[in-house]
Amino acid sequence: MNELPKTLIDRFQRRVDYVRLSVTDRCDFRCVYCMAEDMTFIPQKHILTLEEIHEVARAFVELGVRKIRLTGGEPLIRNNILALIEPLGKTPGLDQLVITTNGSQLHRLAGTLRQFGVKRINISLDSLNPRKFRQLTRHGNLDQVLAGIDTAIAADFEQIRINTVILKGRNEDEVLELVDFAQQRGVDIAFIEEMPLGLIDEHDRALSFCSSEELRDRISQKYTLKPLGDPHGHAGPARYFCTGEGSPRVGFISPHSHNFCHLCNRVRVTAEGRLLLCLGNEHSVDLRAVLRDPNYTFFMLKHRIVDAMSTKPERHHFDLNEAPDIVRFMNTTGG
Ligand code: SAM
Ligand code: SF4
């Protein structure tokens, strides 16, 4: 193949125009659904350098990717992360640079991120009770995250979304309070069903599972939820509702009860440079090996990415009652 295509299309005619880049597997939190208490992290030398991540991002943008999400682990604790974000924010052809963060560093970084071209930001928040927040994140400080959310609101991002994972018997009683919190601050909120990624022994995922339908019923006790189409024209995995004219949105991401694979437009790159074609499958393509090949060229990297599209699976199969097929934790995958 001497000529490379300008867009990435897989075997099922899905256009891939969105990449989630995990910039680190490290995190200052240890959320109970995401990580084990004692984690073994990837050795530093195996993690892509910021320059390598930038190279991967440029390759995807040249192949028609229009949206990049930086995630992790916690992207904002990666050393010198702004040195990656600043040039990425100026990349011609990249329409949307967005970040998913636990919010712990936003009180000091939100303004700079906005200035460097980050348009939208997702902030995880599972509880408004300091003690419960600490239990669910194991290390998190609620006040610091709330200060970060306020700083992000003041920084005027185009969109801020709170991401919440609800676990039965843990924080399900806070659903309405979390919706109130988001509505009062004028930010969206999305409830994510827990996914069986990584072996954890802190709780039994089958018992803690709380479906989007249950949450909708709870929220409907106070709010009238009107379904919304997707304002950006791409149907993503979140199904959104509004609570009134011009109100912030309430969304549900339901990998169990609502399969959205046929709409999938995304791939992921792990912190060690594995290109994952599907969140729910182990198959990956090693981009680090290409980047560190003594004869490396930018063409080789793009070529490897184009070839990988033919291996994107049709769909994921999550089953909470089976041992997880996916042994990697969410922090390695990049949520
Ligand atoms: N550290 C950042 C954060 O927490 O937002 C970014 C990475 S985190 C892996 C991305 C998202 O994945 C978070 O919103 C988190 O709640 C979600 N997440 C982590 N593990 C999950 C799981 N097993 N099932 C569903 N969502 C999960
Ligand atoms: Fe860290 Fe985010 Fe995973 Fe929580 S969900 S442990 S904040 S990577």
Short mmCIF file of C-alpha atoms and ligand atoms in Angstrom, two decimals:
data_model
loop_
_atom_site.label_atom_id
_atom_site.label_comp_id
_atom_site.label_asym_id
_atom_site.label_seq_id
_atom_site.Cartn_x
_atom_site.Cartn_y
_atom_site.Cartn_z
CA MET A 1 0.00 0.00 0.00
CA ASN A 2 1.79 3.17 -1.15
CA GLU A 3 -1.18 5.48 -0.94
CA LEU A 4 -2.79 5.76 2.46
CA PRO A 5 -6.49 6.60 2.82
CA LYS A 6 -7.59 9.92 4.28
CA THR A 7 -10.18 8.29 6.54
CA LEU A 8 -10.27 5.14 8.68
CA ILE A 9 -13.08 2.74 7.85
CA ASP A 10 -13.42 -0.72 9.39
CA ARG A 11 -14.83 -3.99 7.96
CA PHE A 12 -18.33 -3.07 9.11
CA GLN A 13 -18.21 0.28 7.32
CA ARG A 14 -17.90 2.20 10.57
CA ARG A 15 -15.84 5.37 10.24
CA VAL A 16 -13.29 5.76 13.03
CA ASP A 17 -12.82 9.46 13.70
CA TYR A 18 -12.34 9.46 17.48
CA VAL A 19 -9.31 8.24 19.47
CA ARG A 20 -8.88 7.98 23.21
CA LEU A 21 -5.26 8.24 24.23
CA SER A 22 -4.26 7.01 27.65
CA VAL A 23 -1.27 9.14 28.65
CA THR A 24 -0.48 7.21 31.84
CA ASP A 25 -1.74 4.17 33.75
CA ARG A 26 -0.86 5.88 37.07
CA CYS A 27 -3.43 7.61 39.20
CA ASP A 28 -3.64 9.48 42.49
CA PHE A 29 -6.94 7.65 43.24
CA ARG A 30 -7.74 3.94 43.40
CA CYS A 31 -11.46 3.88 42.62
CA VAL A 32 -12.90 0.57 43.77
CA TYR A 33 -14.47 -0.30 40.40
CA CYS A 34 -11.40 0.70 38.38
CA MET A 35 -8.34 -0.52 40.27
CA ALA A 36 -7.18 -2.99 42.87
CA GLU A 37 -5.78 -1.56 46.11
CA ASP A 38 -2.26 -2.70 45.26
CA MET A 39 -1.64 -2.09 41.63
CA THR A 40 1.39 -3.01 39.60
CA PHE A 41 1.96 -0.28 37.09
CA ILE A 42 3.67 -0.51 33.71
CA PRO A 43 7.45 0.06 33.98
CA GLN A 44 8.28 3.63 33.01
CA LYS A 45 10.45 2.64 30.06
CA HIS A 46 7.48 0.90 28.45
CA ILE A 47 5.26 3.96 28.65
CA LEU A 48 5.16 6.12 25.53
CA THR A 49 7.04 9.39 25.87
CA LEU A 50 5.08 12.60 25.35
CA GLU A 51 6.78 12.96 21.95
CA GLU A 52 5.68 9.43 20.97
CA ILE A 53 2.11 10.14 22.05
CA HIS A 54 2.17 13.34 20.00
CA GLU A 55 3.42 11.39 16.98
CA VAL A 56 0.58 8.85 17.36
CA ALA A 57 -1.95 11.69 17.67
CA ARG A 58 -0.62 13.38 14.51
CA ALA A 59 -0.83 10.09 12.59
CA PHE A 60 -4.47 9.62 13.56
CA VAL A 61 -5.37 13.20 12.65
CA GLU A 62 -3.76 12.74 9.22
CA LEU A 63 -5.95 9.65 8.86
CA GLY A 64 -9.11 11.66 9.43
CA VAL A 65 -9.52 11.55 13.20
CA ARG A 66 -11.32 14.70 14.36
CA LYS A 67 -11.60 14.13 18.09
CA ILE A 68 -8.97 13.08 20.63
CA ARG A 69 -9.68 12.40 24.28
CA LEU A 70 -6.76 12.33 26.73
CA THR A 71 -7.40 9.92 29.54
CA GLY A 72 -5.63 7.42 31.77
CA GLY A 73 -5.05 6.63 34.68
CA GLU A 74 -5.19 10.25 35.63
CA PRO A 75 -3.97 12.29 32.64
CA LEU A 76 -3.33 15.44 34.67
CA ILE A 77 -0.78 13.81 36.97
CA ARG A 78 1.49 12.82 34.08
CA ASN A 79 4.71 14.83 34.38
CA ASN A 80 4.79 17.80 32.07
CA ILE A 81 1.46 16.89 30.45
CA LEU A 82 0.94 20.50 29.33
CA ALA A 83 3.89 20.04 26.97
CA LEU A 84 1.71 17.56 25.07
CA ILE A 85 -1.57 19.42 25.39
CA GLU A 86 -0.28 22.74 24.08
CA PRO A 87 0.82 21.47 20.63
CA LEU A 88 -2.15 19.09 20.39
CA GLY A 89 -4.51 22.02 20.90
CA LYS A 90 -2.99 23.67 17.82
CA THR A 91 -3.06 20.59 15.54
CA PRO A 92 -4.70 21.53 12.22
CA GLY A 93 -7.64 19.23 11.47
CA LEU A 94 -8.22 18.23 15.09
CA ASP A 95 -11.65 19.71 15.85
CA GLN A 96 -11.95 18.54 19.42
CA LEU A 97 -9.34 18.00 22.07
CA VAL A 98 -11.08 16.77 25.20
CA ILE A 99 -10.02 15.29 28.56
CA THR A 100 -11.43 12.87 31.11
CA THR A 101 -10.10 13.58 34.60
CA ASN A 102 -10.81 12.75 38.21
CA GLY A 103 -10.69 16.50 38.90
CA SER A 104 -7.93 16.40 41.51
CA GLN A 105 -5.67 18.78 39.57
CA LEU A 106 -8.28 21.03 38.00
CA HIS A 107 -8.08 23.72 40.66
CA ARG A 108 -4.60 24.52 39.32
CA LEU A 109 -4.84 23.46 35.66
CA ALA A 110 -8.37 24.13 34.36
CA GLY A 111 -7.62 27.68 33.12
CA THR A 112 -4.46 26.60 31.25
CA LEU A 113 -6.22 23.63 29.65
CA ARG A 114 -8.92 25.92 28.30
CA GLN A 115 -6.30 28.39 27.07
CA PHE A 116 -4.41 25.56 25.30
CA GLY A 117 -7.49 24.58 23.32
CA VAL A 118 -9.19 21.87 25.36
CA LYS A 119 -12.86 22.32 24.52
CA ARG A 120 -14.72 19.86 26.66
CA ILE A 121 -13.94 18.10 29.87
CA ASN A 122 -15.41 15.09 31.68
CA ILE A 123 -14.93 15.02 35.43
CA SER A 124 -15.58 11.91 37.48
CA LEU A 125 -17.60 12.36 40.67
CA ASP A 126 -19.28 9.45 42.42
CA SER A 127 -20.36 10.95 45.73
CA LEU A 128 -20.98 14.29 47.43
CA ASN A 129 -20.34 12.81 50.84
CA PRO A 130 -16.65 13.28 51.81
CA ARG A 131 -16.41 9.99 53.68
CA LYS A 132 -18.12 7.98 50.96
CA PHE A 133 -16.09 9.77 48.30
CA ARG A 134 -12.94 8.70 50.13
CA GLN A 135 -14.17 5.11 50.39
CA LEU A 136 -15.02 4.85 46.69
CA THR A 137 -11.83 6.52 45.45
CA ARG A 138 -9.68 5.17 48.33
CA HIS A 139 -7.46 8.32 48.19
CA GLY A 140 -9.62 11.14 46.86
CA ASN A 141 -10.33 14.43 48.61
CA LEU A 142 -13.85 15.64 47.80
CA ASP A 143 -13.20 19.32 48.59
CA GLN A 144 -10.28 19.40 46.19
CA VAL A 145 -12.37 17.88 43.40
CA LEU A 146 -15.29 20.23 44.05
CA ALA A 147 -12.88 23.20 43.93
CA GLY A 148 -11.60 21.80 40.62
CA ILE A 149 -15.14 21.57 39.21
CA ASP A 150 -15.79 25.20 40.17
CA THR A 151 -12.51 26.31 38.57
CA ALA A 152 -13.44 24.42 35.39
CA ILE A 153 -16.87 26.08 35.31
CA ALA A 154 -15.21 29.49 35.68
CA ALA A 155 -12.80 28.63 32.83
CA ASP A 156 -15.73 28.49 30.42
CA PHE A 157 -15.30 25.15 28.63
CA GLU A 158 -17.77 24.50 25.81
CA GLN A 159 -19.07 21.53 27.74
CA ILE A 160 -18.45 20.00 31.15
CA ARG A 161 -19.84 16.58 31.99
CA ILE A 162 -19.77 14.85 35.33
CA ASN A 163 -19.22 11.07 35.00
CA THR A 164 -20.71 8.92 37.72
CA VAL A 165 -20.49 5.18 38.29
CA ILE A 166 -23.27 4.04 40.63
CA LEU A 167 -22.77 0.89 42.71
CA LYS A 168 -25.72 -0.74 44.43
CA GLY A 169 -25.65 -0.31 48.20
CA ARG A 170 -22.79 2.22 47.99
CA ASN A 171 -23.85 5.44 46.29
CA GLU A 172 -27.19 4.61 44.66
CA ASP A 173 -28.93 6.71 47.32
CA GLU A 174 -27.09 9.80 46.00
CA VAL A 175 -28.37 9.69 42.44
CA LEU A 176 -30.87 12.53 42.84
CA GLU A 177 -28.47 14.65 44.84
CA LEU A 178 -25.86 14.26 42.08
CA VAL A 179 -28.37 15.28 39.43
CA ASP A 180 -29.35 18.33 41.55
CA PHE A 181 -25.66 19.21 41.88
CA ALA A 182 -25.14 19.10 38.10
CA GLN A 183 -28.34 20.99 37.30
CA GLN A 184 -27.54 23.74 39.79
CA ARG A 185 -24.09 24.22 38.28
CA GLY A 186 -25.30 24.05 34.69
CA VAL A 187 -23.22 21.00 33.75
CA ASP A 188 -24.19 17.68 32.15
CA ILE A 189 -24.06 14.44 34.08
CA ALA A 190 -23.73 10.88 32.73
CA PHE A 191 -24.30 7.73 34.72
CA ILE A 192 -22.07 4.87 33.56
CA GLU A 193 -22.90 1.22 34.19
CA GLU A 194 -19.98 -0.58 35.79
CA MET A 195 -18.01 -2.69 33.31
CA PRO A 196 -16.15 -5.92 34.16
CA LEU A 197 -12.67 -4.67 33.30
CA GLY A 198 -9.92 -6.11 35.48
CA LEU A 199 -10.12 -8.56 38.38
CA ILE A 200 -11.11 -6.81 41.58
CA ASP A 201 -11.97 -8.36 44.95
CA GLU A 202 -13.28 -5.24 46.72
CA HIS A 203 -16.84 -6.02 45.65
CA ASP A 204 -18.78 -8.45 43.49
CA ARG A 205 -19.59 -6.63 40.27
CA ALA A 206 -22.66 -8.77 39.66
CA LEU A 207 -24.12 -7.69 43.04
CA SER A 208 -23.17 -4.02 42.78
CA PHE A 209 -24.58 -3.63 39.29
CA CYS A 210 -27.14 -0.88 38.96
CA SER A 211 -28.80 -0.58 35.56
CA SER A 212 -29.45 2.69 33.78
CA GLU A 213 -33.16 1.82 33.82
CA GLU A 214 -33.17 1.74 37.64
CA LEU A 215 -31.40 5.08 37.76
CA ARG A 216 -33.80 6.65 35.29
CA ASP A 217 -36.71 5.51 37.44
CA ARG A 218 -35.15 7.10 40.50
CA ILE A 219 -34.43 10.38 38.72
CA SER A 220 -37.94 10.42 37.24
CA GLN A 221 -39.33 10.65 40.78
CA LYS A 222 -38.17 14.28 40.79
CA TYR A 223 -37.41 15.28 37.18
CA THR A 224 -39.27 14.79 33.91
CA LEU A 225 -36.68 13.31 31.57
CA LYS A 226 -37.27 14.15 27.90
CA PRO A 227 -35.13 12.18 25.41
CA LEU A 228 -32.74 14.22 23.29
CA GLY A 229 -31.00 13.43 20.00
CA ASP A 230 -27.27 13.97 19.79
CA PRO A 231 -26.55 17.70 19.24
CA HIS A 232 -23.25 16.96 17.49
CA GLY A 233 -24.73 14.60 14.96
CA HIS A 234 -22.85 11.49 16.11
CA ALA A 235 -24.76 9.11 18.24
CA GLY A 236 -22.25 8.20 20.97
CA PRO A 237 -22.79 5.61 23.67
CA ALA A 238 -24.56 8.09 25.98
CA ARG A 239 -28.32 8.45 25.67
CA TYR A 240 -29.22 11.95 26.79
CA PHE A 241 -32.28 13.50 28.35
CA CYS A 242 -33.16 17.05 29.37
CA THR A 243 -35.12 18.08 32.40
CA GLY A 244 -36.59 21.20 30.81
CA GLU A 245 -36.04 23.81 28.08
CA GLY A 246 -32.28 24.52 27.74
CA SER A 247 -31.40 22.55 30.86
CA PRO A 248 -28.10 20.66 31.22
CA ARG A 249 -28.35 17.06 30.09
CA VAL A 250 -28.65 13.86 32.06
CA GLY A 251 -27.10 10.91 30.22
CA PHE A 252 -26.84 7.16 30.61
CA ILE A 253 -24.03 4.98 29.29
CA SER A 254 -25.28 1.43 29.38
CA PRO A 255 -22.86 -1.11 27.92
CA HIS A 256 -24.95 -3.94 29.43
CA SER A 257 -28.51 -2.93 28.83
CA HIS A 258 -28.01 -1.01 25.58
CA ASN A 259 -25.48 -2.27 23.08
CA PHE A 260 -24.05 0.60 21.05
CA CYS A 261 -21.31 -1.25 19.16
CA HIS A 262 -22.92 -0.77 15.75
CA LEU A 263 -22.37 2.99 16.19
CA CYS A 264 -18.79 2.66 17.41
CA ASN A 265 -16.55 5.33 15.90
CA ARG A 266 -13.59 5.05 18.26
CA VAL A 267 -10.38 3.22 19.09
CA ARG A 268 -8.07 3.51 22.09
CA VAL A 269 -4.32 3.67 22.57
CA THR A 270 -2.96 2.50 25.92
CA ALA A 271 -0.14 4.26 27.77
CA GLU A 272 2.30 1.63 26.46
CA GLY A 273 1.19 2.18 22.88
CA ARG A 274 -1.18 -0.73 22.32
CA LEU A 275 -3.88 0.19 19.85
CA LEU A 276 -7.10 -1.36 21.17
CA LEU A 277 -9.78 -1.73 18.57
CA CYS A 278 -12.54 -2.46 21.10
CA LEU A 279 -12.95 -1.76 24.82
CA GLY A 280 -14.36 -5.25 25.38
CA ASN A 281 -11.74 -7.31 23.49
CA GLU A 282 -8.10 -8.03 24.28
CA HIS A 283 -6.83 -7.90 20.71
CA SER A 284 -4.38 -5.03 20.17
CA VAL A 285 -1.74 -3.77 17.77
CA ASP A 286 1.66 -2.71 19.11
CA LEU A 287 2.34 0.86 17.96
CA ARG A 288 5.30 1.26 20.33
CA ALA A 289 7.20 -1.40 18.41
CA VAL A 290 6.74 0.67 15.26
CA LEU A 291 7.70 3.93 16.98
CA ARG A 292 10.88 2.38 18.44
CA ASP A 293 11.90 0.51 15.29
CA PRO A 294 15.39 1.75 14.26
CA ASN A 295 14.03 2.28 10.74
CA TYR A 296 10.92 4.11 11.95
CA THR A 297 9.07 6.38 9.56
CA PHE A 298 5.82 8.30 10.02
CA PHE A 299 4.46 6.38 7.00
CA MET A 300 5.08 3.05 8.80
CA LEU A 301 3.06 4.24 11.78
CA LYS A 302 0.13 5.38 9.66
CA HIS A 303 0.29 2.17 7.65
CA ARG A 304 0.08 0.05 10.81
CA ILE A 305 -2.96 2.02 11.98
CA VAL A 306 -4.73 1.65 8.64
CA ASP A 307 -4.05 -2.13 8.61
CA ALA A 308 -5.38 -2.46 12.16
CA MET A 309 -8.85 -1.30 11.08
CA SER A 310 -9.46 -4.67 9.42
CA THR A 311 -9.27 -6.31 12.88
CA LYS A 312 -11.79 -4.10 14.70
CA PRO A 313 -14.32 -6.53 16.21
CA GLU A 314 -18.00 -6.18 15.50
CA ARG A 315 -19.03 -5.88 19.15
CA HIS A 316 -18.16 -6.47 22.81
CA HIS A 317 -19.69 -9.19 25.00
CA PHE A 318 -19.78 -8.23 28.67
CA ASP A 319 -21.14 -10.72 31.16
CA LEU A 320 -21.05 -9.84 34.86
CA ASN A 321 -21.70 -13.42 35.91
CA GLU A 322 -18.65 -14.81 34.13
CA ALA A 323 -15.02 -14.32 35.12
CA PRO A 324 -13.90 -11.25 33.18
CA ASP A 325 -12.47 -11.95 29.74
CA ILE A 326 -10.69 -8.65 29.99
CA VAL A 327 -7.94 -8.81 32.57
CA ARG A 328 -6.65 -5.31 31.93
CA PHE A 329 -7.98 -2.68 34.32
CA MET A 330 -9.81 0.39 33.13
CA ASN A 331 -6.80 2.57 33.99
CA THR A 332 -4.67 0.66 31.45
CA THR A 333 -7.36 0.84 28.83
CA GLY A 334 -8.10 4.51 29.15
CA GLY A 335 -11.76 5.01 30.02
N1 SAM B 1 -8.87 9.18 35.93
C1 SAM B 1 -9.81 9.77 35.03
C2 SAM B 1 -11.21 9.73 35.60
O1 SAM B 1 -11.43 9.03 36.58
O2 SAM B 1 -12.07 10.41 35.04
C3 SAM B 1 -9.79 9.18 33.64
C4 SAM B 1 -9.67 7.68 33.52
S1 SAM B 1 -11.03 6.75 34.15
C5 SAM B 1 -10.53 5.12 33.78
C6 SAM B 1 -12.28 7.16 32.97
C7 SAM B 1 -13.69 6.84 33.37
O3 SAM B 1 -13.84 5.45 33.46
C8 SAM B 1 -14.13 7.41 34.69
O4 SAM B 1 -15.28 8.21 34.51
C9 SAM B 1 -14.42 6.21 35.54
O5 SAM B 1 -15.49 6.44 36.41
C10 SAM B 1 -14.74 5.17 34.50
N2 SAM B 1 -14.49 3.79 34.94
C11 SAM B 1 -13.39 3.26 35.50
N3 SAM B 1 -13.54 1.93 35.72
C12 SAM B 1 -14.78 1.60 35.29
C13 SAM B 1 -15.53 0.40 35.23
N4 SAM B 1 -15.04 -0.76 35.66
N5 SAM B 1 -16.77 0.46 34.70
C14 SAM B 1 -17.30 1.62 34.24
N6 SAM B 1 -16.63 2.79 34.26
C15 SAM B 1 -15.40 2.80 34.78
FE1 SF4 B 2 -8.01 6.74 38.75
FE2 SF4 B 2 -9.96 7.41 37.09
FE3 SF4 B 2 -9.49 4.84 37.68
FE4 SF4 B 2 -10.50 6.41 39.53
S1 SF4 B 2 -11.49 5.88 37.59
S2 SF4 B 2 -8.77 4.99 39.80
S3 SF4 B 2 -9.57 8.31 39.11
S4 SF4 B 2 -8.15 6.18 36.61
#
